[in-house]
JSON list of C-alpha atoms in Angstrom, two decimals:
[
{"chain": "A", "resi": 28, "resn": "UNK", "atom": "CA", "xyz": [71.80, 133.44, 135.12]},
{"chain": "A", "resi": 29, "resn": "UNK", "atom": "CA", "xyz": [72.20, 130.29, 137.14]},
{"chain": "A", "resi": 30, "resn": "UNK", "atom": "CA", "xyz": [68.83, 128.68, 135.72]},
{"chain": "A", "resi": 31, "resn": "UNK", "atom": "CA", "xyz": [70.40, 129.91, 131.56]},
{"chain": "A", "resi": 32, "resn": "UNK", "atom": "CA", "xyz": [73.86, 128.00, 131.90]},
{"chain": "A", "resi": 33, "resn": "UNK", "atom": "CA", "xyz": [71.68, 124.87, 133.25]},
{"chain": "A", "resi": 34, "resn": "UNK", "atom": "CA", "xyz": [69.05, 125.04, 130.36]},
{"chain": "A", "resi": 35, "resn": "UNK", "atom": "CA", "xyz": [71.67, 125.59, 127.70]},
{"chain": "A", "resi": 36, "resn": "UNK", "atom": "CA", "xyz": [73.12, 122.00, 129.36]},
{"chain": "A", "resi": 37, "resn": "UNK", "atom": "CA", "xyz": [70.07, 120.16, 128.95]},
{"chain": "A", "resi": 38, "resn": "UNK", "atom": "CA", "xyz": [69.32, 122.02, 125.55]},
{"chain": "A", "resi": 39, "resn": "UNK", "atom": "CA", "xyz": [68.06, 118.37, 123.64]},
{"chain": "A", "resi": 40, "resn": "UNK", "atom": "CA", "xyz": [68.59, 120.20, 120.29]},
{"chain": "A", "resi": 41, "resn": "UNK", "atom": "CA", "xyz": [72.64, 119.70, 120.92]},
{"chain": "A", "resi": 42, "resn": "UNK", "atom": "CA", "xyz": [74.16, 116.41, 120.06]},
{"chain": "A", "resi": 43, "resn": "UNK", "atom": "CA", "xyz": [75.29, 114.36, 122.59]},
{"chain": "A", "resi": 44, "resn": "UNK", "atom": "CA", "xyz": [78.83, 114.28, 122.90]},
{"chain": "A", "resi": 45, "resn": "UNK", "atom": "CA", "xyz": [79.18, 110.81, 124.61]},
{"chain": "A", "resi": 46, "resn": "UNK", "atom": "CA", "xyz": [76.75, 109.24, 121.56]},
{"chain": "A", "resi": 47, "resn": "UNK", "atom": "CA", "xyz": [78.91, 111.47, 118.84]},
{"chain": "A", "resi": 48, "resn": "UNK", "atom": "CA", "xyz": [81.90, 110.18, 120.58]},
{"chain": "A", "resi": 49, "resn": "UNK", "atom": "CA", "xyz": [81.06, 106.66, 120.48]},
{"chain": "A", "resi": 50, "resn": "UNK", "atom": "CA", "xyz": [80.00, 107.03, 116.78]},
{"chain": "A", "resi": 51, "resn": "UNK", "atom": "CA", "xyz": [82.97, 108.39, 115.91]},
{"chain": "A", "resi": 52, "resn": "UNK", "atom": "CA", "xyz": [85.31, 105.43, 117.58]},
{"chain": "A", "resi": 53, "resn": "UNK", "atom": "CA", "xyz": [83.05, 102.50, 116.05]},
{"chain": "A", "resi": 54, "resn": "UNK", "atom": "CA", "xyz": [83.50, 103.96, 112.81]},
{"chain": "A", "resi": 55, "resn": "UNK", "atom": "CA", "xyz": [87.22, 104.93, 113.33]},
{"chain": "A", "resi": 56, "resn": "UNK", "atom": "CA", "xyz": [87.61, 101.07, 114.42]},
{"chain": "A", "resi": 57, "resn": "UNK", "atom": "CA", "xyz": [85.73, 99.77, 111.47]},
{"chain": "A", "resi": 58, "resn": "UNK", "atom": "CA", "xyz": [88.42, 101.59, 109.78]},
{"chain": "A", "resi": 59, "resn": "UNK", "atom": "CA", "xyz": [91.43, 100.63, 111.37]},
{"chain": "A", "resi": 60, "resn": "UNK", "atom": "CA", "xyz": [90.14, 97.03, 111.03]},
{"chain": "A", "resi": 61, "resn": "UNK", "atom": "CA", "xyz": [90.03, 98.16, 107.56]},
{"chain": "A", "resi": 62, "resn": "UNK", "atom": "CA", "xyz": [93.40, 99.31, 107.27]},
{"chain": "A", "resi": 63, "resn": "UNK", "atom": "CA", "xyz": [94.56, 96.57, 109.68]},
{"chain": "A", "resi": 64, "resn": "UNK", "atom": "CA", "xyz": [93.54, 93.94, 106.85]},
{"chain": "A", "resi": 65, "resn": "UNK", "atom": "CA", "xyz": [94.85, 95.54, 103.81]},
{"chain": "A", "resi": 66, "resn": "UNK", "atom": "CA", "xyz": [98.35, 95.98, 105.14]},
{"chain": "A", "resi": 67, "resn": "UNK", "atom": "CA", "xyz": [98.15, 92.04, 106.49]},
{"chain": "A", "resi": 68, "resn": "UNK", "atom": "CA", "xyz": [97.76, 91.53, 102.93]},
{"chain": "A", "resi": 69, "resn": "UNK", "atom": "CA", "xyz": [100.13, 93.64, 101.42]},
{"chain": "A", "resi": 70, "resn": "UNK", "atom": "CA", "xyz": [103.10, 92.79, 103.71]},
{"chain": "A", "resi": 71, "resn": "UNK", "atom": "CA", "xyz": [102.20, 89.28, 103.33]},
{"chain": "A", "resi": 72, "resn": "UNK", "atom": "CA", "xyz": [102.26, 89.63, 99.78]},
{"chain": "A", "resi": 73, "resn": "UNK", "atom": "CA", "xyz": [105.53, 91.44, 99.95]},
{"chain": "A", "resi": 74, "resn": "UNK", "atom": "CA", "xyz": [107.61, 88.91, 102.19]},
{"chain": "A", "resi": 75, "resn": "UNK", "atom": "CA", "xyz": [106.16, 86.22, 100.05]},
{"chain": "A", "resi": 76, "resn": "UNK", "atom": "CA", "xyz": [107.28, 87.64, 96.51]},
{"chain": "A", "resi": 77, "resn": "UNK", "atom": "CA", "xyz": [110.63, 88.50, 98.66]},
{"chain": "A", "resi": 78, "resn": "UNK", "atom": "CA", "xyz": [111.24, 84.64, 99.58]},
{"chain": "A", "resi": 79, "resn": "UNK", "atom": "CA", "xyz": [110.84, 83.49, 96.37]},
{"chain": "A", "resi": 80, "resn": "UNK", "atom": "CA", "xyz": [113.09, 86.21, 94.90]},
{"chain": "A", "resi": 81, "resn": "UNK", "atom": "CA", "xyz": [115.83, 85.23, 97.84]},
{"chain": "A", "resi": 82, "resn": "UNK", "atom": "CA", "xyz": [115.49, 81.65, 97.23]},
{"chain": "A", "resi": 83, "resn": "UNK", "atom": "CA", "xyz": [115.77, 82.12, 93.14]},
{"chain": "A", "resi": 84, "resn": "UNK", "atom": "CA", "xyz": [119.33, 84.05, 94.01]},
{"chain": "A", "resi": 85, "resn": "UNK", "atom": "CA", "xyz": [120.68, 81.20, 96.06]},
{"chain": "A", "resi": 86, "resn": "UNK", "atom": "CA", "xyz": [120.04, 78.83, 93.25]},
{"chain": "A", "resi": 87, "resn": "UNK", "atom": "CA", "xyz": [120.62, 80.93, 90.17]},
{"chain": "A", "resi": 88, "resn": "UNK", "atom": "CA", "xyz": [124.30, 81.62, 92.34]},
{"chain": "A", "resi": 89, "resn": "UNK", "atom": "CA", "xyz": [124.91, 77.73, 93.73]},
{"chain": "A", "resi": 90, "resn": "UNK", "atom": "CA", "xyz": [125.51, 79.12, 97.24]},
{"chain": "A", "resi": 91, "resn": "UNK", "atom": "CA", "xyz": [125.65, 76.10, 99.59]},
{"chain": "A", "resi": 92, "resn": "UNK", "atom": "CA", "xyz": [125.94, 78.40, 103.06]},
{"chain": "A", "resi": 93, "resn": "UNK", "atom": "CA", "xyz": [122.78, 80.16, 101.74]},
{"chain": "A", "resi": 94, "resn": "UNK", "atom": "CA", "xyz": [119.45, 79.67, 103.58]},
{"chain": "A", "resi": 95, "resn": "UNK", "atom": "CA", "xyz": [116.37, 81.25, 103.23]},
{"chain": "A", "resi": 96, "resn": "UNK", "atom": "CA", "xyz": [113.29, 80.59, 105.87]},
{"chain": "A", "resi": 97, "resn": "UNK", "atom": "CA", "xyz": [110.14, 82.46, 105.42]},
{"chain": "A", "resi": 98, "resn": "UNK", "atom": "CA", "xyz": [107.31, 81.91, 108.69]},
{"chain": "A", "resi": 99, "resn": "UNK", "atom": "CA", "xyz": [104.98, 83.66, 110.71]},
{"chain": "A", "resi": 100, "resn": "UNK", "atom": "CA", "xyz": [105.74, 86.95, 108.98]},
{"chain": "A", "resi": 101, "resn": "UNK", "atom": "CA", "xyz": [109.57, 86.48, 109.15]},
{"chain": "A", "resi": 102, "resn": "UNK", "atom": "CA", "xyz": [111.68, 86.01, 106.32]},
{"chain": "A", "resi": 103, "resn": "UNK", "atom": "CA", "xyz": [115.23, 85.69, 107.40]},
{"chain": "A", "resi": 104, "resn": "UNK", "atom": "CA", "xyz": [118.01, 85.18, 104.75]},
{"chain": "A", "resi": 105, "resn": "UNK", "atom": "CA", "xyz": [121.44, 83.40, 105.76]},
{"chain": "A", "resi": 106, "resn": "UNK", "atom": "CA", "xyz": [124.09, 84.37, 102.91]},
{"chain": "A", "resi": 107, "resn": "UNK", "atom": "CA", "xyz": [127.08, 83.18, 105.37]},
{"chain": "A", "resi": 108, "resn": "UNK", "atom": "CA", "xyz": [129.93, 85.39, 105.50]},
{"chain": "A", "resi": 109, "resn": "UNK", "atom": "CA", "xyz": [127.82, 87.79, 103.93]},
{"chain": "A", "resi": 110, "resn": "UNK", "atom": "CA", "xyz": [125.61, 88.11, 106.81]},
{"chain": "A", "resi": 111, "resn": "UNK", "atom": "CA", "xyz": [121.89, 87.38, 107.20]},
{"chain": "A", "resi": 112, "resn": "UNK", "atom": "CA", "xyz": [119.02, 89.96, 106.53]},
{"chain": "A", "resi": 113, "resn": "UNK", "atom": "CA", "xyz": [115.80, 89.61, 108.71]},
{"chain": "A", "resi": 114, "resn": "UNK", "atom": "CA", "xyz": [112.70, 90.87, 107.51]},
{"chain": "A", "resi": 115, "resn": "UNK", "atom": "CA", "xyz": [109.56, 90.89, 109.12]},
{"chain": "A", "resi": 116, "resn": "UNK", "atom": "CA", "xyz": [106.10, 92.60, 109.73]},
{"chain": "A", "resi": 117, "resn": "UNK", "atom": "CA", "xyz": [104.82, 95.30, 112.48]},
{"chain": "A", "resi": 118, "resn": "UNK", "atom": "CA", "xyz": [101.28, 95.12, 112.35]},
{"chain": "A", "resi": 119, "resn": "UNK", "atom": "CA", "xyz": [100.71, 97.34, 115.39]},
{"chain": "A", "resi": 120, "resn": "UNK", "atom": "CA", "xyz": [102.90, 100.06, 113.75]},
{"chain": "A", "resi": 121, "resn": "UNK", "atom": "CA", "xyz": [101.50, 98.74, 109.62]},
{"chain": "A", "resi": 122, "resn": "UNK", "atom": "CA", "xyz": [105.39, 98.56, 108.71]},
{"chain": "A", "resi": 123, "resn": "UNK", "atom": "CA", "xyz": [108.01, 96.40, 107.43]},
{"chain": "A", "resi": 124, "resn": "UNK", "atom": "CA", "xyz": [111.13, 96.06, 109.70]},
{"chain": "A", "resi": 125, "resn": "UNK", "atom": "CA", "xyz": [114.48, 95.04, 107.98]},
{"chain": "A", "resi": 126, "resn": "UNK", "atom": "CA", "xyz": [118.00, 94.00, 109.86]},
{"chain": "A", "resi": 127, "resn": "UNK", "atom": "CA", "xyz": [120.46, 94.32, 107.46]},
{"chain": "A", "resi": 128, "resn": "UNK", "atom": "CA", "xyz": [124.13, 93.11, 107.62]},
{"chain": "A", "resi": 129, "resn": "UNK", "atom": "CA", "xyz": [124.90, 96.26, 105.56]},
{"chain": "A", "resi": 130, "resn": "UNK", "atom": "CA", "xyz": [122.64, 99.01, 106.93]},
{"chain": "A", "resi": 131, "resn": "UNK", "atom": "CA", "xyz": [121.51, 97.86, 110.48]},
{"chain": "A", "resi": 132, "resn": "UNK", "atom": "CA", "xyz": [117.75, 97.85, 111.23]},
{"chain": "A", "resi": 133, "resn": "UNK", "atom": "CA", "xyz": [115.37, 100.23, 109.45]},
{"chain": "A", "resi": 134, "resn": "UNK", "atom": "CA", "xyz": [111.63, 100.73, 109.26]},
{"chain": "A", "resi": 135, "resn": "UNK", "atom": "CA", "xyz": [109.35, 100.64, 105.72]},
{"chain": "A", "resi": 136, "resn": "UNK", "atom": "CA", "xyz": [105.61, 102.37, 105.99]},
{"chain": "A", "resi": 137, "resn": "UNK", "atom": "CA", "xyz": [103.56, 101.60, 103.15]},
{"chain": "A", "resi": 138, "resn": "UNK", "atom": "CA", "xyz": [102.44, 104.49, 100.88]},
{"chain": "A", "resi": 139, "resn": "UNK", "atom": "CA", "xyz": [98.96, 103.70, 99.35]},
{"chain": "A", "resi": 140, "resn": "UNK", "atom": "CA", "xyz": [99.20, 105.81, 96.82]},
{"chain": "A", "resi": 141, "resn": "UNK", "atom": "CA", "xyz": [102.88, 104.70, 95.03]},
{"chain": "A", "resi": 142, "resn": "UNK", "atom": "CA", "xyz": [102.04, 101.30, 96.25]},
{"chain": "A", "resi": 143, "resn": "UNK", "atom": "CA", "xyz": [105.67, 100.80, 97.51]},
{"chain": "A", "resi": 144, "resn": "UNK", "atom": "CA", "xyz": [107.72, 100.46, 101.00]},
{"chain": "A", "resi": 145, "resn": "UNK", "atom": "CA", "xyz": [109.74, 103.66, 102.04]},
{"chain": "A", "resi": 146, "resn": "UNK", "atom": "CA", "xyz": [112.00, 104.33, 104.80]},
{"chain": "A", "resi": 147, "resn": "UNK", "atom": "CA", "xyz": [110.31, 107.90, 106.19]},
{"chain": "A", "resi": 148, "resn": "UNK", "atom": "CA", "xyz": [113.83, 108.40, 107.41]},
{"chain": "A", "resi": 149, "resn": "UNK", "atom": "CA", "xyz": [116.10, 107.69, 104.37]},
{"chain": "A", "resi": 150, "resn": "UNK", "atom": "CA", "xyz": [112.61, 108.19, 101.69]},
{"chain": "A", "resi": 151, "resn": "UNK", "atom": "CA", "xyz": [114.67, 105.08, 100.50]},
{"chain": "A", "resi": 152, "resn": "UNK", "atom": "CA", "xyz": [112.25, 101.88, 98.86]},
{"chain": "A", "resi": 153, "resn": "UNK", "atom": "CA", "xyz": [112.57, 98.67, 100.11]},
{"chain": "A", "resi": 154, "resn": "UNK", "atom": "CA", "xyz": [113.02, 97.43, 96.45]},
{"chain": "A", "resi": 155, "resn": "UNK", "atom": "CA", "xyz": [115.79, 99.79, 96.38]},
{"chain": "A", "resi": 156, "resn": "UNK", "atom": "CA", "xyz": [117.71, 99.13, 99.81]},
{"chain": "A", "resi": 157, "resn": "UNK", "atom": "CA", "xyz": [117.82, 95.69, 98.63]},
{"chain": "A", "resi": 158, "resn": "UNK", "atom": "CA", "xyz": [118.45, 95.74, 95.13]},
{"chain": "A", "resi": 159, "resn": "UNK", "atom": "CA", "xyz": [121.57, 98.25, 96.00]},
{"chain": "A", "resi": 160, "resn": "UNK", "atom": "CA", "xyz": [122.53, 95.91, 99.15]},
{"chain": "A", "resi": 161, "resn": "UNK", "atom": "CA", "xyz": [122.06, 92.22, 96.96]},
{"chain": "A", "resi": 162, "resn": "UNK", "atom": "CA", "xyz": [123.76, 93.76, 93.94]},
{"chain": "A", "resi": 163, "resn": "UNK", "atom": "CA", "xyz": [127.03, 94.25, 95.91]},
{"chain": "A", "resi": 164, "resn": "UNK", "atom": "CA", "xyz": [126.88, 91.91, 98.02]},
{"chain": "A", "resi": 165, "resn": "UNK", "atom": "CA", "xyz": [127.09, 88.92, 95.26]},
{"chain": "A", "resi": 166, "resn": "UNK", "atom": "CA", "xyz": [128.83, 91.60, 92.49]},
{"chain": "A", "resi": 167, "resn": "UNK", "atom": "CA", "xyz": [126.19, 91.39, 89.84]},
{"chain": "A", "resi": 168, "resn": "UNK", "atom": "CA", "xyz": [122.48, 92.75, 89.44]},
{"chain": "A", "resi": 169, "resn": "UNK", "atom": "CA", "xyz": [120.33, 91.15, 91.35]},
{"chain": "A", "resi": 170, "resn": "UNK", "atom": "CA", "xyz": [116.53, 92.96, 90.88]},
{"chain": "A", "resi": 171, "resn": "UNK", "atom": "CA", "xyz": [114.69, 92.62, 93.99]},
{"chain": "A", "resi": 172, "resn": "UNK", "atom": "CA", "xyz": [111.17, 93.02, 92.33]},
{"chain": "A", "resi": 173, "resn": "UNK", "atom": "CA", "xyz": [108.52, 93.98, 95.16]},
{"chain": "A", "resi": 174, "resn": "UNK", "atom": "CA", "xyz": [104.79, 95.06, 94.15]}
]
């Protein structure tokens, strides 16, 4: 019995399991490195189209105690006594983080598939936190267009 158990061990027609195992992580790293990248991109992409939209508003409105700063993944938005929204990326988590002077903070995964940011919590978009939160805030519509 003794010499079965200890043949069935060193049976070579088995795989491996510390060469499967490493297999397995290269290629799930090669595919976080993967997913890593594209959500760089996209969040990049978002706080950039974000900015712009920001800075339009403070124009198309006049505001002179309105700032907007976008760098190093951080987009913070001064409206003065309106309060400031700061928006910025979580690559270790692939997320969006807003602090809002209406809502508080919130978190925004990216779904692939809808191509949008949602709050898992709330199943609210981004593009629709802000375009309820802008619209009120100045008292007009203010589309806050995010692709």
């Amino acid at each position: 019995m003794f010499g079965t158990a200890s043949s069935s061990r060193l049976d070579s027609s088995k795989p491996d399991p510390a060469s499967s195992t490493s297999k397995t992580r290269a290629q799930l790293d090669a595919e976080e490195r993967k997913l890593l990248h594209e959500y760089e991109k996209i969040a990049t992409h978002t706080l950039e189209e974000l900015a712009i939209r920001f800075d339009d508003i403070g124009e198309e409105l006049g505001l002179d105690d309105y700032d907007v700063e976008y760098a190093n993944g951080v987009l913070t938005v001064s409206m003065g006594e309106k309060g400031t929204y700061v928006i910025n990326k979580q690559p270790p988590n692939k997320q969006i983080w807003i602090s809002s002077p209406v809502s508080g903070p919130e978190r925004f995964d990216y779904d692939y598939a809808k191509k949008e940011w949602f709050c898992r919590h709330t199943k609210e978009t981004l593009g629709t936190l802000l375009n309820r939160e802008i619209s009120a805030a100045f008292g007009g519509e203010f589309a806050m267009p995010i692709s």
